[in-house]
Amino acid sequence: MTDMEEYLDIPMITRSRPLLEVRNIEAGYGASQVLFGVSLTIEPHQVVSLMGRNGMGKSTTIKCITGALPLRKGQIFFEGQEITNLPADEIARRGIALVPEGRMCFPNLTVREHLVAFARKADAKQDAAWDLQRIYELFPRLKEREHNMGNQLSGGEQQMLTLCRTLMGDPDLIIIDEPTEGLAPKIVELVGEYLKKIKERGVSVLLIEQKLTIAMRISDRALVMGHGAIVFDGTPQSLNANTNVRKEWLEV
Ligand SMILES: Nc1ncnc2c1ncn2[C@@H]1O[C@H](COP(=O)(O)OP(=O)(O)O)[C@@H](O)[C@H]1O
Ligand SMILES: [Mg+2]
């Protein structure tokens, strides 16, 4: 190999690989097929939003990614390794965390107890990126509410806590299913701010939303889902400019 060939090889070797790669997946419930060949990729440090009307298959897609629903066809890779149909706990251990739909705080646990309960076990990763101190630094409101119970928190605070306790597990990819559903516009803004902070710390986010909302402002990429397939994949700017896609698949 000449020096030049060796030199040209370098970009191939060091090219960053996608964090998550979903290839042509199909899935469904019993006799009904819901996903008809969904493909998407998420690059490291990206926020990607997956949008679409109710019933289009967004939650089903993330059930497949997190191992809650088996694939009938297709493959999923995470950090270059195949995770197709691995058990959900194994997928979580590899660094994919799901923030479920609806805010799930325990009424009788304090904010601090919520966070500690979800901390990654000390032996799993020595250099845990997230601990109580870092969470409180980034989200001072939670520090103020440290000793309050789950049922004493506002909707926005509960959403913040649900997100932060997921971070305590030190994931590389966070998947959030409709975090702004049912929240007042002012709180929706706040959720956008939390997600920006998380992204700045190097965690990638797959954000599921029905409407454009905050997704357009904080996302690097926008995907739109219609009837079990991706019908748009591009920048938020190009989606904004694409009246046809917005009218057909997003607006009522
Ligand atoms: N557990 C289930 N059993 C049977 N059908 C389901 C189940 N969950 C979702 N579905 C159906 O799958 C389709 C897609 O649903 P879903 O993935 O939840 O859509 P979205 O998250 O985009 O609103 C819908 O027609 C819905 O009724
Ligand atoms: Mg859903």
Coordinates of C-alpha atoms and ligand atoms in Angstrom, one line a residue:
M1 CA 0.0 0.0 0.0
T2 CA 1.4 3.4 -0.9
D3 CA 1.5 6.3 1.5
M4 CA -1.3 7.9 -0.5
E5 CA -3.6 4.8 -0.3
E6 CA -2.9 4.6 3.4
Y7 CA -3.8 8.3 3.7
L8 CA -7.0 7.8 1.7
D9 CA -8.0 4.9 3.9
I10 CA -8.2 7.0 7.0
P11 CA -11.6 8.7 6.4
M12 CA -13.1 5.3 5.9
I13 CA -11.9 4.0 9.2
T14 CA -12.7 7.1 11.3
R15 CA -16.0 7.9 9.7
S16 CA -18.6 8.1 12.5
R17 CA -21.2 5.4 12.3
P18 CA -24.8 6.0 13.2
L19 CA -25.8 5.7 16.8
L20 CA -29.1 3.9 15.8
E21 CA -30.0 2.4 12.5
V22 CA -33.4 1.0 11.9
R23 CA -33.6 -0.9 8.6
N24 CA -36.8 -1.7 6.9
I25 CA -38.7 -3.0 9.9
E26 CA -42.2 -4.6 9.9
A27 CA -44.3 -5.2 12.9
G28 CA -47.8 -5.4 14.1
Y29 CA -50.3 -6.9 16.6
G30 CA -51.8 -10.3 15.9
A31 CA -53.3 -10.3 12.4
S32 CA -52.9 -6.5 11.9
Q33 CA -49.7 -5.2 10.4
V34 CA -48.8 -1.7 11.6
L35 CA -45.3 -1.0 10.3
F36 CA -44.6 -1.6 6.6
G37 CA -40.8 -1.1 6.2
V38 CA -39.7 1.7 8.5
S39 CA -36.1 2.9 8.2
L40 CA -34.4 5.7 10.1
T41 CA -31.0 6.6 11.4
I42 CA -29.9 8.7 14.3
E43 CA -26.3 10.1 14.3
P44 CA -24.5 10.6 17.6
H45 CA -25.4 13.9 19.5
Q46 CA -28.5 14.4 17.3
V47 CA -32.0 15.2 18.3
V48 CA -34.3 13.6 15.8
S49 CA -38.1 14.1 15.9
L50 CA -40.6 11.5 14.7
M51 CA -43.9 13.2 14.0
G52 CA -47.3 12.1 12.7
R53 CA -50.9 11.9 13.6
N54 CA -52.5 9.6 16.1
G55 CA -52.4 5.9 15.1
M56 CA -49.7 6.2 12.4
G57 CA -47.3 3.8 14.2
K58 CA -44.9 6.1 16.1
S59 CA -45.3 4.3 19.4
T60 CA -45.1 0.9 17.7
T61 CA -41.8 1.9 16.1
I62 CA -40.3 2.7 19.5
K63 CA -41.7 -0.5 21.0
C64 CA -39.7 -2.3 18.3
I65 CA -36.5 -0.3 19.1
T66 CA -36.8 -0.8 22.8
G67 CA -37.6 -4.5 22.5
A68 CA -41.2 -4.4 23.7
L69 CA -42.6 -5.7 20.4
P70 CA -40.9 -8.3 18.2
L71 CA -40.0 -7.4 14.6
R72 CA -41.5 -9.5 11.8
K73 CA -38.9 -8.3 9.3
G74 CA -36.0 -5.9 9.2
Q75 CA -33.0 -5.2 11.5
I76 CA -32.0 -2.7 14.2
F77 CA -28.4 -1.7 15.0
F78 CA -27.2 0.3 17.9
E79 CA -23.6 1.6 18.2
G80 CA -22.8 -0.7 15.2
Q81 CA -24.1 -3.9 16.9
E82 CA -27.3 -5.7 15.9
I83 CA -30.0 -5.5 18.6
T84 CA -32.8 -7.0 16.5
N85 CA -35.3 -8.8 18.9
L86 CA -32.9 -8.7 21.9
P87 CA -34.8 -8.8 25.2
A88 CA -35.8 -5.3 26.4
D89 CA -33.6 -5.3 29.5
E90 CA -30.5 -6.1 27.3
I91 CA -31.4 -3.2 25.0
A92 CA -31.7 -0.9 28.0
R93 CA -28.4 -2.1 29.3
R94 CA -26.7 -1.2 26.0
G95 CA -27.8 2.4 26.5
I96 CA -31.3 3.0 25.0
A97 CA -33.8 4.5 27.5
L98 CA -37.4 5.1 27.0
V99 CA -39.3 8.0 28.7
P100 CA -42.9 6.6 28.6
E101 CA -46.0 8.4 27.4
G102 CA -47.6 10.2 30.3
R103 CA -45.7 11.4 33.4
M104 CA -45.0 8.5 35.6
C105 CA -44.0 9.8 39.0
F106 CA -44.6 7.9 42.2
P107 CA -46.9 10.0 44.5
N108 CA -45.2 8.8 47.7
L109 CA -41.5 9.1 46.7
T110 CA -39.5 12.3 47.0
V111 CA -37.8 13.9 44.0
R112 CA -34.4 12.7 45.4
E113 CA -35.7 9.2 45.9
H114 CA -37.0 9.0 42.3
L115 CA -33.5 10.0 41.1
V116 CA -31.5 7.7 43.3
A117 CA -33.8 4.7 42.5
F118 CA -33.0 5.0 38.8
A119 CA -29.2 5.5 39.1
R120 CA -27.1 3.1 37.1
K121 CA -25.5 0.5 39.3
A122 CA -21.9 1.6 40.2
D123 CA -20.3 -1.5 38.6
A124 CA -21.9 -1.0 35.2
K125 CA -20.1 2.2 34.1
Q126 CA -17.4 3.7 36.3
D127 CA -17.5 7.1 34.8
A128 CA -21.2 7.7 35.2
A129 CA -21.9 10.9 33.3
W130 CA -25.0 11.7 35.4
D131 CA -25.3 11.9 39.1
L132 CA -27.4 13.8 41.6
Q133 CA -25.0 16.8 41.6
R134 CA -25.0 17.2 37.8
I135 CA -28.7 16.8 37.6
Y136 CA -29.3 19.5 40.2
E137 CA -26.7 21.8 38.5
L138 CA -28.6 21.6 35.2
F139 CA -32.1 21.5 36.7
P140 CA -32.0 23.7 39.8
R141 CA -35.7 23.5 40.2
L142 CA -35.4 19.8 41.1
K143 CA -32.9 20.7 43.8
E144 CA -35.4 23.1 45.3
R145 CA -38.0 20.4 45.2
E146 CA -35.6 17.7 46.4
H147 CA -37.7 16.7 49.4
N148 CA -41.2 17.1 47.8
M149 CA -43.3 14.1 47.0
G150 CA -44.2 13.2 43.4
N151 CA -47.8 14.2 44.0
Q152 CA -46.7 17.7 45.1
L153 CA -45.1 18.5 41.7
S154 CA -46.7 20.4 38.8
G155 CA -47.1 18.7 35.4
G156 CA -44.0 20.4 34.1
E157 CA -41.9 19.4 37.2
Q158 CA -43.1 15.8 36.8
Q159 CA -42.0 15.8 33.2
M160 CA -38.6 17.2 34.2
L161 CA -38.3 14.5 36.9
T162 CA -39.3 11.7 34.5
L163 CA -36.6 12.9 32.1
C164 CA -34.0 13.3 34.8
R165 CA -34.5 9.9 36.4
T166 CA -34.0 8.4 33.0
L167 CA -30.8 10.3 32.6
M168 CA -29.6 8.8 35.9
G169 CA -29.4 5.5 34.1
D170 CA -26.8 7.1 31.9
P171 CA -28.3 6.3 28.4
D172 CA -26.7 7.2 25.1
L173 CA -30.0 7.5 23.4
I174 CA -33.2 8.8 25.1
I175 CA -36.5 8.1 23.4
I176 CA -39.4 10.4 24.6
D177 CA -42.9 9.6 23.6
E178 CA -45.1 12.8 23.4
P179 CA -43.6 14.7 26.3
T180 CA -45.6 17.8 25.7
E181 CA -49.0 16.1 25.4
G182 CA -51.5 17.9 27.7
L183 CA -49.0 20.5 29.0
A184 CA -49.7 24.2 28.9
P185 CA -47.8 26.2 26.2
K186 CA -45.5 27.8 28.7
I187 CA -44.5 24.4 30.1
V188 CA -44.0 23.0 26.5
E189 CA -41.4 25.8 26.1
L190 CA -39.7 24.5 29.3
V191 CA -39.6 20.9 28.1
G192 CA -37.9 22.2 24.9
E193 CA -35.3 23.9 27.2
Y194 CA -34.6 20.6 29.1
L195 CA -34.2 18.7 25.9
K196 CA -31.7 21.3 24.6
K197 CA -29.7 21.0 27.8
I198 CA -29.6 17.2 27.5
K199 CA -28.4 17.4 24.0
E200 CA -25.7 19.8 24.9
R201 CA -24.4 17.1 27.3
G202 CA -24.0 14.7 24.4
V203 CA -27.1 12.5 24.8
S204 CA -29.0 11.8 21.6
V205 CA -32.7 12.1 21.6
L206 CA -35.5 10.6 19.6
L207 CA -38.5 12.8 20.2
I208 CA -42.0 11.6 19.3
E209 CA -44.7 14.3 18.8
Q210 CA -48.0 14.4 17.0
K211 CA -47.6 18.1 16.1
L212 CA -44.8 20.4 15.1
T213 CA -44.5 22.1 18.5
I214 CA -41.0 22.2 20.0
A215 CA -39.8 19.4 17.8
M216 CA -39.1 21.9 14.9
R217 CA -36.9 24.2 17.0
I218 CA -34.8 21.7 18.8
S219 CA -34.4 18.9 16.2
D220 CA -31.5 18.4 13.9
R221 CA -33.7 16.1 11.7
A222 CA -37.4 15.7 11.3
L223 CA -39.1 12.5 10.3
V224 CA -42.8 12.2 9.5
M225 CA -44.7 9.0 9.8
G226 CA -47.9 8.1 7.9
H227 CA -49.6 4.7 7.9
G228 CA -46.6 2.7 9.1
A229 CA -44.0 4.2 6.9
I230 CA -41.7 7.3 6.9
V231 CA -43.2 9.8 4.5
F232 CA -40.7 12.6 5.1
D233 CA -37.0 12.7 6.2
G234 CA -35.2 16.0 6.2
T235 CA -34.3 19.2 8.1
P236 CA -36.9 21.0 10.1
Q237 CA -36.4 23.9 7.7
S238 CA -37.3 21.8 4.7
L239 CA -40.3 20.3 6.5
N240 CA -41.4 23.8 7.3
A241 CA -41.2 24.7 3.7
N242 CA -43.0 21.6 2.5
T243 CA -46.7 22.6 2.7
N244 CA -47.8 19.4 1.1
V245 CA -46.3 17.1 3.7
R246 CA -47.5 19.3 6.5
K247 CA -51.0 19.5 5.2
E248 CA -51.3 15.8 4.3
W249 CA -49.6 14.3 7.4
L250 CA -49.5 16.7 10.2
E251 CA -52.1 19.4 10.3
V252 CA -55.7 18.8 11.0
Ligands
LIG1 N1 -51.4 -3.2 21.8 C1 -52.0 -3.0 20.6 N2 -52.8 -4.0 20.2 C2 -53.4 -3.9 19.0 N3 -53.3 -2.8 18.2 C3 -52.5 -1.8 18.6 C4 -51.8 -1.8 19.9 N4 -51.1 -0.7 20.0 C5 -51.4 0.1 18.9 N5 -52.2 -0.6 18.1 C6 -52.7 -0.1 16.8 O1 -51.5 0.2 16.0 C7 -51.7 1.4 15.2 C8 -50.5 2.3 15.5 O2 -50.6 2.7 16.8 P1 -49.4 3.5 17.5 O3 -48.1 2.9 17.1 O4 -49.7 3.6 19.0 O5 -49.6 4.9 16.8 P2 -49.1 6.4 17.3 O6 -48.1 6.2 18.4 O7 -48.5 7.0 16.0 O8 -50.3 7.1 17.7 C9 -53.0 1.9 15.6 O9 -54.0 1.5 14.6 C10 -53.4 1.3 16.9 O10 -54.7 1.1 17.1
MG2 MG -48.1 7.0 20.4

